[in-house]
PDB file of C-alpha atoms in Angstrom:
ATOM      1  CA  MET L 239      17.142 -13.320  -3.828  1.00 90.00           C
ATOM      2  CA  GLU L 240      13.753 -14.978  -4.171  1.00 94.00           C
ATOM      3  CA  LEU L 241      10.096 -14.358  -3.402  1.00 96.00           C
ATOM      4  CA  LYS L 242       8.320 -16.659  -0.979  1.00 96.00           C
ATOM      5  CA  GLU L 243       4.621 -16.579  -0.221  1.00 96.00           C
ATOM      6  CA  LEU L 244       3.942 -15.670   3.391  1.00 96.00           C
ATOM      7  CA  SER L 245       1.677 -17.521   5.792  1.00 95.00           C
ATOM      8  CA  SER L 246      -0.638 -15.731   8.220  1.00 96.00           C
ATOM      9  CA  GLU L 247       1.848 -16.405  11.007  1.00 97.00           C
ATOM     10  CA  GLN L 248       4.773 -14.989   9.051  1.00 97.00           C
ATOM     11  CA  LEU L 249       2.781 -11.931   8.017  1.00 97.00           C
ATOM     12  CA  THR L 250       1.723 -11.328  11.622  1.00 97.00           C
ATOM     13  CA  GLU L 251       5.360 -11.327  12.698  1.00 97.00           C
ATOM     14  CA  ILE L 252       6.283  -8.916   9.893  1.00 97.00           C
ATOM     15  CA  TYR L 253       3.370  -6.642  10.794  1.00 96.00           C
ATOM     16  CA  ASP L 254       4.363  -6.441  14.451  1.00 96.00           C
ATOM     17  CA  GLN L 255       8.082  -6.030  13.793  1.00 96.00           C
ATOM     18  CA  TYR L 256       8.201  -3.920  10.632  1.00 96.00           C
ATOM     19  CA  MET L 257       4.904  -2.694   9.196  1.00 96.00           C
ATOM     20  CA  VAL L 258       3.936  -0.647  12.255  1.00 95.00           C
ATOM     21  CA  ILE L 259       7.218   1.241  11.757  1.00 94.00           C
ATOM     22  CA  ASP L 260       7.405   1.327   7.957  1.00 92.00           C
ATOM     23  CA  PHE L 261       3.954   2.812   7.321  1.00 89.00           C
ATOM     24  CA  PRO L 262       2.133   5.843   8.763  1.00 84.00           C
ATOM     25  CA  GLN L 263      -0.704   4.947  11.084  1.00 85.00           C
ATOM     26  CA  ASP L 264      -3.307   6.461   8.766  1.00 78.00           C
ATOM     27  CA  GLU L 265      -2.174   4.174   5.927  1.00 81.00           C
ATOM     28  CA  LEU L 266      -1.857   0.918   7.845  1.00 89.00           C
ATOM     29  CA  LYS L 267      -4.859  -1.368   8.026  1.00 90.00           C
ATOM     30  CA  PRO L 268      -5.496  -3.221  11.288  1.00 93.00           C
ATOM     31  CA  LEU L 269      -3.757  -6.586  11.403  1.00 95.00           C
ATOM     32  CA  LYS L 270      -7.116  -8.309  11.853  1.00 94.00           C
ATOM     33  CA  ARG L 271      -8.325  -6.882   8.535  1.00 93.00           C
ATOM     34  CA  ILE L 272      -5.118  -7.806   6.689  1.00 95.00           C
ATOM     35  CA  LEU L 273      -5.283 -11.395   7.954  1.00 96.00           C
ATOM     36  CA  TYR L 274      -8.978 -11.651   7.070  1.00 95.00           C
ATOM     37  CA  MET L 275      -8.249 -10.663   3.470  1.00 94.00           C
ATOM     38  CA  LEU L 276      -5.390 -13.169   3.333  1.00 95.00           C
ATOM     39  CA  ARG L 277      -7.531 -15.942   4.794  1.00 95.00           C
ATOM     40  CA  THR L 278     -10.434 -15.329   2.410  1.00 95.00           C
ATOM     41  CA  GLY L 279      -8.203 -15.217  -0.662  1.00 94.00           C
ATOM     42  CA  LEU L 280      -8.747 -11.527  -1.396  1.00 96.00           C
ATOM     43  CA  SER L 281      -5.051 -10.841  -0.830  1.00 96.00           C
ATOM     44  CA  CYS L 282      -1.668 -12.516  -0.974  1.00 96.00           C
ATOM     45  CA  ALA L 283       1.666 -11.662   0.612  1.00 97.00           C
ATOM     46  CA  TYR L 284       5.297 -12.291  -0.311  1.00 97.00           C
ATOM     47  CA  GLY L 285       8.617 -11.978   1.441  1.00 97.00           C
ATOM     48  CA  ILE L 286      11.806 -11.084  -0.418  1.00 96.00           C
ATOM     49  CA  TYR L 287      14.508 -13.357   0.951  1.00 96.00           C
ATOM     50  CA  GLU L 288      18.247 -13.770   0.667  1.00 93.00           C
ATOM     51  CA  GLY L 289      18.599 -17.317   1.859  1.00 92.00           C
ATOM     52  CA  ARG L 290      16.627 -17.339   5.122  1.00 92.00           C
ATOM     53  CA  GLU L 291      16.949 -13.625   5.783  1.00 94.00           C
ATOM     54  CA  LEU L 292      14.031 -11.324   5.056  1.00 96.00           C
ATOM     55  CA  ARG L 293      14.987  -8.343   2.884  1.00 96.00           C
ATOM     56  CA  GLY L 294      11.534  -6.924   2.142  1.00 96.00           C
ATOM     57  CA  TYR L 295       7.859  -7.762   1.871  1.00 97.00           C
ATOM     58  CA  ALA L 296       4.766  -6.971  -0.149  1.00 97.00           C
ATOM     59  CA  THR L 297       1.034  -7.577   0.026  1.00 97.00           C
ATOM     60  CA  PHE L 298      -1.452  -7.472  -2.842  1.00 97.00           C
ATOM     61  CA  ILE L 299      -5.196  -7.197  -3.230  1.00 96.00           C
ATOM     62  CA  VAL L 300      -6.265  -9.564  -6.009  1.00 96.00           C
ATOM     63  CA  PRO L 301     -10.063  -9.857  -6.246  1.00 94.00           C
ATOM     64  CA  ASP L 302     -11.207 -13.004  -8.004  1.00 91.00           C
ATOM     65  CA  GLY L 303     -11.728 -12.654 -11.738  1.00 89.00           C
ATOM     66  CA  LEU L 304     -10.353  -9.132 -12.203  1.00 92.00           C
ATOM     67  CA  GLN L 305      -7.732  -8.200 -14.787  1.00 91.00           C
ATOM     68  CA  TYR L 306      -5.797  -6.003 -12.358  1.00 94.00           C
ATOM     69  CA  GLY L 307      -4.876  -6.193  -8.700  1.00 96.00           C
ATOM     70  CA  LEU L 308      -3.488  -3.619  -6.286  1.00 97.00           C
ATOM     71  CA  LEU L 309      -0.116  -3.406  -4.570  1.00 97.00           C
ATOM     72  CA  ASP L 310      -1.289  -2.809  -1.015  1.00 95.00           C
ATOM     73  CA  TYR L 311       2.055  -2.579   0.809  1.00 95.00           C
ATOM     74  CA  LEU L 312       5.687  -2.776  -0.270  1.00 96.00           C
ATOM     75  CA  ALA L 313       8.699  -2.114   1.927  1.00 95.00           C
ATOM     76  CA  VAL L 314      12.356  -3.035   2.132  1.00 95.00           C
ATOM     77  CA  ILE L 315      13.794  -3.764   5.575  1.00 95.00           C
ATOM     78  CA  ARG L 316      15.498  -0.577   6.718  1.00 92.00           C
ATOM     79  CA  GLU L 317      19.089  -1.843   6.778  1.00 93.00           C
ATOM     80  CA  TYR L 318      18.797  -3.141   3.207  1.00 94.00           C
ATOM     81  CA  ARG L 319      17.339  -0.046   1.596  1.00 91.00           C
ATOM     82  CA  GLY L 320      19.369   1.297  -1.284  1.00 88.00           C
ATOM     83  CA  THR L 321      20.859  -2.123  -2.059  1.00 92.00           C
ATOM     84  CA  GLY L 322      18.646  -3.012  -5.010  1.00 93.00           C
ATOM     85  CA  VAL L 323      16.112  -5.163  -3.170  1.00 95.00           C
ATOM     86  CA  GLY L 324      13.176  -3.198  -4.570  1.00 93.00           C
ATOM     87  CA  HIS L 325      14.427  -3.629  -8.132  1.00 94.00           C
ATOM     88  CA  VAL L 326      14.771  -7.381  -7.589  1.00 94.00           C
ATOM     89  CA  PHE L 327      11.197  -7.431  -6.349  1.00 94.00           C
ATOM     90  CA  PHE L 328       9.939  -5.982  -9.638  1.00 94.00           C
ATOM     91  CA  ASP L 329      12.163  -8.365 -11.598  1.00 93.00           C
ATOM     92  CA  LEU L 330      10.472 -11.326  -9.908  1.00 95.00           C
ATOM     93  CA  ILE L 331       6.919 -10.324  -9.114  1.00 95.00           C
ATOM     94  CA  GLY L 332       5.456 -10.411 -12.627  1.00 93.00           C
ATOM     95  CA  ASP L 333       6.226 -14.088 -13.233  1.00 93.00           C
ATOM     96  CA  THR L 334       5.232 -14.936  -9.662  1.00 95.00           C
ATOM     97  CA  LEU L 335       1.776 -13.367  -9.895  1.00 95.00           C
ATOM     98  CA  ALA L 336       1.203 -14.544 -13.468  1.00 93.00           C
ATOM     99  CA  ALA L 337       1.797 -18.148 -12.357  1.00 93.00           C
ATOM    100  CA  ARG L 338      -0.662 -17.871  -9.478  1.00 93.00           C
ATOM    101  CA  TYR L 339      -3.303 -15.711 -11.224  1.00 94.00           C
ATOM    102  CA  PRO L 340      -3.507 -16.620 -14.927  1.00 92.00           C
ATOM    103  CA  ALA L 341      -6.151 -13.946 -15.629  1.00 91.00           C
ATOM    104  CA  LEU L 342      -4.115 -11.141 -14.046  1.00 92.00           C
ATOM    105  CA  SER L 343      -2.418  -8.602 -16.325  1.00 92.00           C
ATOM    106  CA  GLY L 344      -0.813  -6.367 -13.701  1.00 93.00           C
ATOM    107  CA  PHE L 345      -1.466  -4.300 -10.634  1.00 95.00           C
ATOM    108  CA  PHE L 346      -2.153  -0.720  -9.657  1.00 96.00           C
ATOM    109  CA  ILE L 347       0.024   1.219  -7.236  1.00 96.00           C
ATOM    110  CA  GLU L 348      -1.191   4.005  -4.966  1.00 95.00           C
ATOM    111  CA  SER L 349       1.562   6.527  -4.289  1.00 93.00           C
ATOM    112  CA  GLU L 350       0.918   9.542  -2.077  1.00 92.00           C
ATOM    113  CA  ASP L 351       0.127  12.519  -4.295  1.00 92.00           C
ATOM    114  CA  ILE L 352       3.054  14.967  -4.489  1.00 94.00           C
ATOM    115  CA  ALA L 353       0.689  17.945  -4.617  1.00 92.00           C
ATOM    116  CA  TYR L 354      -0.595  17.130  -1.122  1.00 90.00           C
ATOM    117  CA  ALA L 355       2.783  16.879   0.622  1.00 91.00           C
ATOM    118  CA  ALA L 356       2.810  18.741   3.943  1.00 90.00           C
ATOM    119  CA  ASP L 357       6.265  20.277   3.414  1.00 94.00           C
ATOM    120  CA  GLU L 358       9.338  20.196   1.168  1.00 96.00           C
ATOM    121  CA  LYS L 359      10.859  17.214   2.970  1.00 94.00           C
ATOM    122  CA  GLU L 360       7.706  15.165   2.472  1.00 92.00           C
ATOM    123  CA  ARG L 361       7.510  16.312  -1.142  1.00 94.00           C
ATOM    124  CA  ARG L 362      11.022  14.981  -1.846  1.00 95.00           C
ATOM    125  CA  ILE L 363      10.140  11.657  -0.225  1.00 92.00           C
ATOM    126  CA  ARG L 364       7.065  11.311  -2.417  1.00 93.00           C
ATOM    127  CA  GLU L 365       8.981  12.298  -5.555  1.00 95.00           C
ATOM    128  CA  LYS L 366      11.663   9.716  -4.760  1.00 94.00           C
ATOM    129  CA  ARG L 367       9.039   7.016  -4.255  1.00 93.00           C
ATOM    130  CA  ILE L 368       7.340   7.741  -7.580  1.00 94.00           C
ATOM    131  CA  SER L 369      10.735   7.869  -9.308  1.00 94.00           C
ATOM    132  CA  PHE L 370      11.471   4.379  -7.961  1.00 94.00           C
ATOM    133  CA  TYR L 371       8.271   3.061  -9.485  1.00 94.00           C
ATOM    134  CA  GLU L 372       9.022   4.760 -12.800  1.00 94.00           C
ATOM    135  CA  GLN L 373      12.498   3.221 -12.897  1.00 93.00           C
ATOM    136  CA  ASN L 374      10.922  -0.205 -12.520  1.00 93.00           C
ATOM    137  CA  GLY L 375       8.532   0.117 -15.436  1.00 91.00           C
ATOM    138  CA  CYS L 376       5.443   1.450 -13.684  1.00 93.00           C
ATOM    139  CA  LEU L 377       3.270   3.747 -15.795  1.00 91.00           C
ATOM    140  CA  HIS L 378       1.405   6.855 -14.728  1.00 91.00           C
ATOM    141  CA  THR L 379      -2.360   6.764 -15.154  1.00 92.00           C
ATOM    142  CA  SER L 380      -4.847   9.623 -15.216  1.00 91.00           C
ATOM    143  CA  LEU L 381      -6.434   8.314 -12.006  1.00 93.00           C
ATOM    144  CA  GLY L 382      -6.327   9.538  -8.445  1.00 94.00           C
ATOM    145  CA  SER L 383      -7.997   8.482  -5.213  1.00 94.00           C
ATOM    146  CA  ARG L 384      -8.558   9.532  -1.643  1.00 94.00           C
ATOM    147  CA  LEU L 385      -8.882   6.751   0.907  1.00 91.00           C
ATOM    148  CA  PHE L 386      -9.676   7.559   4.515  1.00 89.00           C
ATOM    149  CA  GLY L 387      -8.316  11.080   4.034  1.00 88.00           C
ATOM    150  CA  VAL L 388      -5.058  10.185   2.234  1.00 89.00           C
ATOM    151  CA  THR L 389      -4.735  11.335  -1.409  1.00 93.00           C
ATOM    152  CA  TYR L 390      -2.945   9.147  -3.969  1.00 93.00           C
ATOM    153  CA  SER L 391      -1.728   9.194  -7.530  1.00 94.00           C
ATOM    154  CA  ILE L 392      -2.330   5.831  -9.194  1.00 95.00           C
ATOM    155  CA  LEU L 393       0.293   4.060 -11.299  1.00 95.00           C
ATOM    156  CA  LEU L 394       0.127   0.763 -13.146  1.00 95.00           C
ATOM    157  CA  TYR L 395       2.614  -2.091 -13.413  1.00 94.00           C
ATOM    158  CA  ASP L 396       1.653  -4.230 -16.384  1.00 91.00           C
ATOM    159  CA  PHE L 397       3.594  -7.491 -16.587  1.00 88.00           C
ATOM    160  CA  ARG L 398       1.813  -8.861 -19.674  1.00 81.00           C
ATOM    161  CA  GLY L 399       2.402  -5.977 -22.074  1.00 74.00           C
ATOM    162  CA  VAL L 400      -1.213  -4.793 -22.206  1.00 59.00           C
ATOM    163  CA  PRO L 401      -1.364  -1.084 -23.205  1.00 51.00           C
ATOM    164  CA  ASP L 402      -2.026   1.396 -20.407  1.00 48.00           C
ATOM    165  CA  ALA L 403      -5.237   2.431 -22.143  1.00 47.00           C
ATOM    166  CA  ALA L 404      -6.700  -0.962 -21.275  1.00 61.00           C
ATOM    167  CA  ALA L 405      -6.821   0.018 -17.596  1.00 75.00           C
ATOM    168  CA  SER L 406      -9.773   2.196 -16.614  1.00 87.00           C
ATOM    169  CA  ILE L 407     -11.280   3.940 -13.628  1.00 92.00           C
ATOM    170  CA  GLY L 408     -13.737   1.054 -13.439  1.00 94.00           C
ATOM    171  CA  ASP L 409     -10.876  -1.396 -12.865  1.00 94.00           C
ATOM    172  CA  VAL L 410      -9.749   0.517  -9.781  1.00 95.00           C
ATOM    173  CA  ASP L 411     -13.311   0.959  -8.566  1.00 96.00           C
ATOM    174  CA  ASP L 412     -13.882  -2.805  -8.764  1.00 95.00           C
ATOM    175  CA  ILE L 413     -10.872  -3.355  -6.512  1.00 95.00           C
ATOM    176  CA  TYR L 414     -11.999  -0.790  -3.940  1.00 95.00           C
ATOM    177  CA  ARG L 415     -15.492  -2.273  -3.832  1.00 95.00           C
ATOM    178  CA  ALA L 416     -13.994  -5.705  -3.175  1.00 93.00           C
ATOM    179  CA  MET L 417     -11.650  -4.334  -0.504  1.00 92.00           C
ATOM    180  CA  PHE L 418     -14.032  -2.339   1.652  1.00 91.00           C
ATOM    181  CA  PRO L 419     -17.391  -3.034   3.281  1.00 91.00           C
ATOM    182  CA  GLU L 420     -20.096  -0.931   1.661  1.00 93.00           C
ATOM    183  CA  HIS L 421     -20.364   1.603   4.489  1.00 92.00           C
ATOM    184  CA  HIS L 422     -16.584   2.216   4.449  1.00 91.00           C
ATOM    185  CA  TYR L 423     -16.624   2.497   0.679  1.00 93.00           C
ATOM    186  CA  GLU L 424     -19.441   5.048   0.700  1.00 94.00           C
ATOM    187  CA  GLN L 425     -17.888   7.180   3.443  1.00 94.00           C
ATOM    188  CA  ASN L 426     -14.151   6.937   2.790  1.00 92.00           C
ATOM    189  CA  VAL L 427     -13.468   6.191  -0.887  1.00 94.00           C
ATOM    190  CA  ASP L 428     -13.198   8.919  -3.514  1.00 94.00           C
ATOM    191  CA  LEU L 429     -11.949   8.104  -7.018  1.00 94.00           C
ATOM    192  CA  TRP L 430     -11.470  10.397  -9.996  1.00 94.00           C
ATOM    193  CA  GLU L 431      -9.935  10.791 -13.417  1.00 91.00           C
ATOM    194  CA  ILE L 432      -7.726  13.797 -14.058  1.00 80.00           C
ATOM    195  CA  ALA L 433      -8.432  15.868 -17.147  1.00 64.00           C
ATOM    196  CA  GLU L 434      -5.123  17.025 -18.624  1.00 53.00           C
ATOM    197  CA  PRO L 435      -3.524  19.488 -18.451  1.00 38.00           C
ATOM    198  CA  GLU L 436      -5.712  20.889 -15.671  1.00 41.00           C
ATOM    199  CA  ARG L 437      -6.131  18.854 -12.496  1.00 40.00           C
ATOM    200  CA  ILE L 438      -9.931  18.813 -12.750  1.00 34.00           C
ATOM    201  CA  ARG L 439     -11.573  16.034 -10.793  1.00 36.00           C
ATOM    202  CA  GLU L 440     -14.482  14.071 -12.156  1.00 37.00           C
ATOM    203  CA  THR L 441     -15.692  12.341  -9.031  1.00 35.00           C
ATOM    204  CA  VAL L 442     -17.415   9.079  -9.789  1.00 38.00           C
ATOM    205  CA  CYS L 443     -17.655   7.613  -6.322  1.00 39.00           C
ATOM    206  CA  PRO L 444     -19.233   9.212  -3.257  1.00 36.00           C
ATOM    207  CA  GLY L 445     -16.767  10.208  -0.602  1.00 36.00           C
TER     208      GLY L 445
END
């Protein structure tokens, strides 16, 4: 398998055929917004291919000059789930992003917070998703966020070996400020650091 960068046309096709099914409506940005970020260089997108066949896809937010980016979307095509495609993605993505973005050290991952699962079935799904990230070398951080009403735990995938302590709440805030127009940021972005062991929120952004 290999990663190939996606064009706007390819990403549009993937959005219409897969993303509208793979992601809940409240987590999926409008296609127009996704293509705008791709066109302006704020984001990039990759397909995971076996020959000519698409096995999965991912999009990233990579604001210019920042040390960390954000994994915006990652999904494996339904019929190929459980076949190791996701693990191959993590095997390949570090070198791929490092070659394109020399200043980049890694990327953050937003995973729906287990504590906010609606029921036991949803809780198991969220636990399985976080376990997948852990198995592929992603580290837990002390950060959490709420975007447009959805609450996330934030993990970090560091492909240059920089200690987790190097990533801060300010790094995530810089990404969110680059992603969202100011009025959306002010109204719909909430970011905090969790004080251990209690889950006490220190809100640093209005929301």
